[in-house]
Coordinates of C-alpha atoms (C1' of nucleotides) in Angstrom, one line a residue:
Chain R
M52 CA -54.9 184.9 185.4
N53 CA -55.6 181.3 184.4
I54 CA -58.9 179.7 184.9
G55 CA -57.9 177.9 188.1
E56 CA -57.0 181.1 189.9
V57 CA -60.2 182.8 188.7
A58 CA -62.2 179.8 189.9
E59 CA -60.5 180.0 193.2
R60 CA -61.0 183.8 193.6
S61 CA -64.6 183.9 192.2
G62 CA -65.8 180.8 193.8
I63 CA -67.1 179.5 190.5
P64 CA -65.8 176.2 189.3
P65 CA -63.7 176.1 186.1
K66 CA -66.4 174.0 184.3
T67 CA -69.0 176.6 185.0
I68 CA -66.7 179.4 183.9
R69 CA -66.1 177.7 180.6
Y70 CA -69.8 177.2 180.3
Y71 CA -70.4 180.9 181.0
E72 CA -68.0 181.7 178.2
D73 CA -69.8 179.3 175.9
I74 CA -73.1 181.2 176.4
G75 CA -71.4 184.5 176.1
L76 CA -71.5 185.8 179.7
V77 CA -67.7 186.4 179.8
R78 CA -65.2 186.8 177.0
P79 CA -61.7 186.1 178.4
Q80 CA -58.8 186.7 176.1
R81 CA -56.4 183.9 175.1
S82 CA -52.7 183.5 175.8
G83 CA -50.3 182.2 173.2
N84 CA -50.7 178.7 174.5
G85 CA -54.4 178.7 174.1
Y86 CA -55.1 179.1 177.7
R87 CA -57.9 181.6 178.7
A88 CA -56.4 184.8 180.1
F89 CA -58.7 186.5 182.5
R90 CA -58.4 190.2 183.5
E91 CA -59.6 191.7 186.7
T92 CA -62.8 192.8 185.1
D93 CA -63.5 189.3 184.0
L94 CA -63.0 188.2 187.6
H95 CA -65.4 190.9 188.8
K96 CA -68.0 189.9 186.3
L97 CA -67.8 186.3 187.5
A98 CA -68.1 187.3 191.1
F99 CA -71.1 189.4 190.1
L100 CA -72.6 186.3 188.4
G101 CA -71.9 184.2 191.4
R102 CA -73.8 186.5 193.7
A103 CA -76.7 187.0 191.3
R104 CA -77.0 183.2 190.8
A105 CA -76.9 182.8 194.6
L106 CA -79.9 185.0 194.8
G107 CA -81.6 182.7 192.4
F108 CA -81.6 185.0 189.3
S109 CA -81.8 183.0 186.1
I110 CA -79.0 183.1 183.6
E111 CA -81.1 185.3 181.4
D112 CA -81.7 187.6 184.3
C113 CA -78.0 187.6 184.9
R114 CA -77.3 188.5 181.3
N115 CA -79.6 191.5 181.6
L116 CA -78.3 192.5 185.0
L117 CA -74.8 192.3 183.7
S118 CA -75.5 194.5 180.7
L119 CA -77.2 197.0 183.0
Y120 CA -74.2 196.8 185.3
E121 CA -72.0 197.8 182.4
D122 CA -74.3 200.4 181.1
E123 CA -73.5 203.8 182.7
T124 CA -76.7 205.3 181.4
R125 CA -79.0 202.6 182.8
E126 CA -82.1 203.6 184.8
S127 CA -82.3 201.9 188.2
A128 CA -85.9 201.3 187.4
Q129 CA -84.9 198.6 184.9
V130 CA -82.8 196.8 187.5
K131 CA -85.6 197.1 190.1
T132 CA -88.1 195.6 187.7
I133 CA -86.0 192.5 187.1
A134 CA -85.5 192.2 190.9
E135 CA -89.1 192.6 191.7
E136 CA -90.2 190.1 189.2
H137 CA -87.7 187.6 190.6
L138 CA -88.9 188.4 194.1
S139 CA -92.4 187.6 193.2
A140 CA -91.4 184.4 191.5
I141 CA -89.6 183.5 194.8
D142 CA -92.7 184.3 196.8
D143 CA -94.8 182.1 194.5
K144 CA -92.3 179.2 194.9
I145 CA -92.2 179.6 198.7
A146 CA -96.0 179.6 198.9
Q147 CA -96.2 176.5 196.7
L148 CA -93.6 174.7 198.8
Q149 CA -95.3 175.6 202.0
E150 CA -98.5 174.2 200.7
M151 CA -96.7 170.9 199.9
R152 CA -95.1 171.0 203.2
E153 CA -98.4 171.4 205.0
T154 CA -100.0 168.5 203.3
L155 CA -97.0 166.3 203.5
S156 CA -96.3 166.9 207.2
H157 CA -99.9 166.0 208.1
L158 CA -99.5 162.8 206.2
V159 CA -96.1 162.0 207.8
E160 CA -97.6 162.6 211.2
A161 CA -100.5 160.4 210.6
C162 CA -98.3 157.5 209.5
H163 CA -97.3 155.3 212.4
G164 CA -94.2 154.2 210.4
D165 CA -93.8 150.7 211.7
H166 CA -93.7 147.2 210.2
R167 CA -97.3 147.1 209.4
P168 CA -98.4 147.8 205.8
D169 CA -101.2 150.2 206.6
C170 CA -100.2 153.7 205.5
P171 CA -102.1 156.9 205.4
I172 CA -99.6 158.4 203.0
L173 CA -100.2 155.8 200.4
K174 CA -103.9 155.9 201.1
D175 CA -104.0 159.6 200.4
L176 CA -101.9 159.3 197.2
S177 CA -104.2 156.6 196.0
G178 CA -107.0 159.1 196.0
D179 CA -108.7 157.9 199.1
A180 CA -109.7 161.3 200.3
E181 CA -111.0 160.2 203.7
S182 CA -107.5 159.4 204.8
I183 CA -106.5 162.7 206.3
R184 CA -107.7 166.3 206.0
Chain L
M195 CA -109.4 153.4 177.3
N196 CA -107.3 155.3 174.9
I197 CA -104.7 157.8 176.0
G198 CA -106.9 160.8 175.5
E199 CA -109.5 159.6 177.9
V200 CA -106.9 158.6 180.5
A201 CA -105.3 162.0 180.2
E202 CA -108.6 163.6 180.7
R203 CA -109.5 161.5 183.7
S204 CA -106.0 161.5 185.4
G205 CA -105.2 165.1 184.6
I206 CA -101.9 164.1 183.1
P207 CA -101.2 165.2 179.5
P208 CA -100.8 162.4 176.9
K209 CA -97.2 163.4 176.3
T210 CA -96.4 162.9 179.9
I211 CA -98.2 159.6 180.0
R212 CA -96.2 158.3 177.1
Y213 CA -93.0 159.5 178.9
Y214 CA -94.1 157.7 182.0
E215 CA -94.4 154.5 179.9
D216 CA -91.0 155.1 178.4
I217 CA -89.4 155.2 181.8
G218 CA -91.4 152.2 183.0
L219 CA -93.8 153.8 185.4
V220 CA -96.9 152.4 183.7
R221 CA -97.2 149.5 181.2
P222 CA -100.5 149.8 179.3
Q223 CA -101.4 147.0 177.0
R224 CA -101.8 147.6 173.3
S225 CA -104.9 147.2 171.1
G226 CA -104.7 145.6 167.6
N227 CA -104.4 149.0 166.0
G228 CA -101.3 149.8 168.0
Y229 CA -103.1 152.2 170.3
R230 CA -102.3 152.0 174.0
A231 CA -105.1 150.3 175.9
F232 CA -105.3 151.5 179.5
R233 CA -107.1 149.6 182.2
E234 CA -108.6 151.1 185.4
T235 CA -105.6 150.1 187.3
D236 CA -103.4 152.1 184.9
L237 CA -105.6 155.1 185.4
H238 CA -105.3 154.7 189.2
K239 CA -101.5 154.5 189.0
L240 CA -101.4 157.7 186.9
A241 CA -103.7 159.5 189.3
F242 CA -101.4 158.3 192.1
L243 CA -98.4 159.7 190.2
G244 CA -100.1 163.0 189.6
R245 CA -100.8 163.5 193.3
A246 CA -97.3 162.4 194.3
R247 CA -95.7 164.7 191.7
A248 CA -97.9 167.5 192.9
L249 CA -96.4 167.0 196.4
G250 CA -93.0 167.4 194.8
F251 CA -91.8 163.8 195.0
S252 CA -89.2 163.1 192.4
I253 CA -89.8 160.5 189.7
E254 CA -87.5 158.1 191.5
D255 CA -89.5 158.7 194.7
C256 CA -92.6 158.0 192.8
R257 CA -91.2 154.8 191.4
N258 CA -90.5 153.7 194.9
L259 CA -93.8 154.8 196.3
L260 CA -95.6 153.1 193.5
S261 CA -93.9 149.8 194.2
L262 CA -94.6 150.1 197.9
Y263 CA -98.2 150.9 197.0
E264 CA -98.4 147.7 195.1
D265 CA -96.6 145.6 197.7
E266 CA -99.1 144.2 200.1
T267 CA -96.3 143.2 202.5
R268 CA -94.7 146.7 202.7
E269 CA -93.9 148.3 206.0
S270 CA -95.3 151.8 206.5
A271 CA -91.9 152.8 207.9
Q272 CA -90.5 152.6 204.4
V273 CA -93.1 155.0 203.0
K274 CA -92.7 157.3 206.0
T275 CA -88.9 157.4 205.4
I276 CA -89.3 158.5 201.8
A277 CA -91.8 161.1 202.9
E278 CA -89.7 162.4 205.7
E279 CA -86.7 162.8 203.5
H280 CA -88.7 164.7 201.0
L281 CA -90.2 166.8 203.7
S282 CA -86.8 167.8 205.0
A283 CA -85.7 168.6 201.4
I284 CA -88.7 170.8 201.1
D285 CA -87.8 172.5 204.4
D286 CA -84.3 173.1 203.2
K287 CA -85.5 174.6 200.0
I288 CA -88.0 176.9 201.8
A289 CA -85.2 178.1 204.1
Q290 CA -83.0 178.8 201.2
L291 CA -85.7 180.7 199.3
Q292 CA -86.6 182.7 202.4
E293 CA -83.0 183.7 202.8
M294 CA -82.8 184.8 199.2
R295 CA -86.1 186.6 199.6
E296 CA -84.8 188.4 202.6
T297 CA -81.7 189.8 200.9
L298 CA -83.5 190.6 197.7
S299 CA -86.4 192.4 199.3
H300 CA -84.0 194.6 201.2
L301 CA -82.2 195.4 198.0
V302 CA -85.4 196.1 196.1
E303 CA -86.6 198.4 198.9
A304 CA -83.3 200.3 198.9
C305 CA -83.5 200.9 195.1
H306 CA -85.4 204.1 194.3
G307 CA -86.2 202.7 190.8
D308 CA -86.2 205.8 188.8
H309 CA -84.4 207.1 185.7
R310 CA -81.1 207.6 187.5
P311 CA -78.4 205.0 187.1
D312 CA -77.5 204.7 190.7
C313 CA -78.7 201.4 192.0
P314 CA -78.0 199.6 195.3
I315 CA -79.0 196.2 193.8
L316 CA -76.2 196.4 191.2
K317 CA -73.9 197.8 193.9
D318 CA -74.5 194.8 196.1
L319 CA -74.1 192.3 193.2
S320 CA -70.8 194.0 192.3
G321 CA -69.5 193.1 195.7
D322 CA -69.7 196.5 197.2
A323 CA -70.7 195.2 200.7
E324 CA -71.4 198.6 202.1
S325 CA -74.4 198.9 199.9
I326 CA -77.0 197.4 202.3
R327 CA -76.7 194.9 205.2
Chain C
dA210 C1' -115.9 155.5 147.7
dA211 C1' -113.5 159.5 148.7
dT212 C1' -112.5 163.0 151.9
dG213 C1' -111.7 165.6 156.1
dG214 C1' -110.5 166.1 160.7
dG215 C1' -109.3 164.4 165.1
dG216 C1' -106.7 161.1 167.7
dC217 C1' -103.2 158.1 167.8
dT218 C1' -98.3 156.4 166.7
dT219 C1' -93.0 157.1 166.7
dC220 C1' -88.8 159.7 166.8
dC221 C1' -86.0 163.8 167.2
dA222 C1' -84.8 167.9 169.5
dG223 C1' -84.9 171.3 173.0
dT224 C1' -85.4 173.2 177.7
dA225 C1' -82.0 175.1 182.5
dA226 C1' -77.7 175.1 184.1
dC227 C1' -74.5 172.8 184.7
dT228 C1' -71.3 168.4 185.6
dG229 C1' -68.5 164.2 184.5
dG230 C1' -65.3 162.1 181.7
dA231 C1' -62.1 161.1 177.8
dA232 C1' -58.3 162.4 174.9
dG233 C1' -54.7 165.3 174.4
dC234 C1' -51.6 169.6 174.8
dT235 C1' -48.7 172.7 178.1
dC236 C1' -45.9 173.9 181.8
dA237 C1' -43.0 173.7 186.0
dA238 C1' -40.3 170.8 189.1
dG239 C1' -37.0 167.2 190.0
Chain V
dC23 C1' -36.7 163.5 180.5
dT24 C1' -40.3 162.3 182.9
dT25 C1' -44.0 163.1 185.8
dG26 C1' -48.1 165.2 187.3
dA27 C1' -50.9 169.1 187.6
dG28 C1' -53.5 172.2 184.9
dC29 C1' -55.3 173.5 180.7
dT30 C1' -57.9 172.5 176.2
dT31 C1' -62.0 170.6 173.4
dC32 C1' -65.9 167.8 172.7
dC33 C1' -69.5 164.5 173.9
dA34 C1' -72.8 162.8 177.0
dG35 C1' -75.8 162.8 181.0
dT36 C1' -78.7 165.0 184.4
dT37 C1' -84.6 166.2 185.5
dA38 C1' -89.0 165.9 183.8
dC39 C1' -91.0 166.8 180.5
dT40 C1' -92.7 169.5 176.0
dG41 C1' -93.0 170.7 171.0
dG42 C1' -93.1 169.4 166.5
dA43 C1' -92.9 166.5 162.3
dA44 C1' -94.3 162.6 159.5
dG45 C1' -97.5 159.3 159.2
dC46 C1' -101.3 155.7 160.5
dC47 C1' -106.2 155.0 162.1
dC48 C1' -111.1 155.8 162.7
dC49 C1' -115.5 157.9 162.1
dA50 C1' -118.7 160.8 159.8
dT51 C1' -120.2 163.2 156.0
dT52 C1' -120.6 164.0 151.1

DNA sequence: AATGGGGCTTCCAGTAACTGGAAGCTCAAG
DNA sequence: CTTGAGCTTCCAGTTACTGGAAGCCCCATT
């Protein structure tokens, strides 16, 4: 398989696949013409990567997950640990975003949003605490 | 004021303040010895930036907010638009993270996490749809 | 006066994970 | 044989900083 077909079938753009090779996540062979020659297992790895990335795992997490994936003697606890840490990172991020959302939506509601210059959003950002809350 | 004091009072590290100068967000004067000489207004702008960044506004958003902040003839609608767009970006991000969280927490729950190699998380990532969901 | 220790300066490089673009080779079709 | 798509490499840019090195500057102490 050439890179185009693999990209098509894995859903990962060619550029990204080349990048993944650069950083050692996949190691396709080469044909005589210098083209990358992907096997089915490469395709599977790329699809695996795509799904793990879609779940927000970092590249380093993916590297570890991939090596666990290929390690028949792995312990599921190792995988679970990575996933749990990622899950709690996601929770933190959600909490942080929700806090932002909270403040910001109050500000947006308080701003009449017309042609006048008076604006509670700017007032709050300028440190004028009495603006909202 | 030297950079150290401004950093202290604005809560923004010196490195970051220098960076903000580089990209034109603040323009402190210089003393004879080459040190940056900050005025109170610079401090206010930096504190403004700190709060806007804490709400997740991008640097470009901050640049726009700052120029609106300094524009006496602004219309609050302009500010509100920026804030609303940011708010909806935050909402999108939260939704995406919650979807990840959902999938991932199911997987984590399904993984026994012991010394055995069998792992629903890897199974799902490998594309074996029957694993969970 | 010399010295020592912060604080300040600039510049370079690195981070995460790609993405765009240029220059150039290869392959299949007409 | 030419054309155009697909492939190659390499370089640069993205976001918003952050770390580190080399080297002034200033103040206090000896």
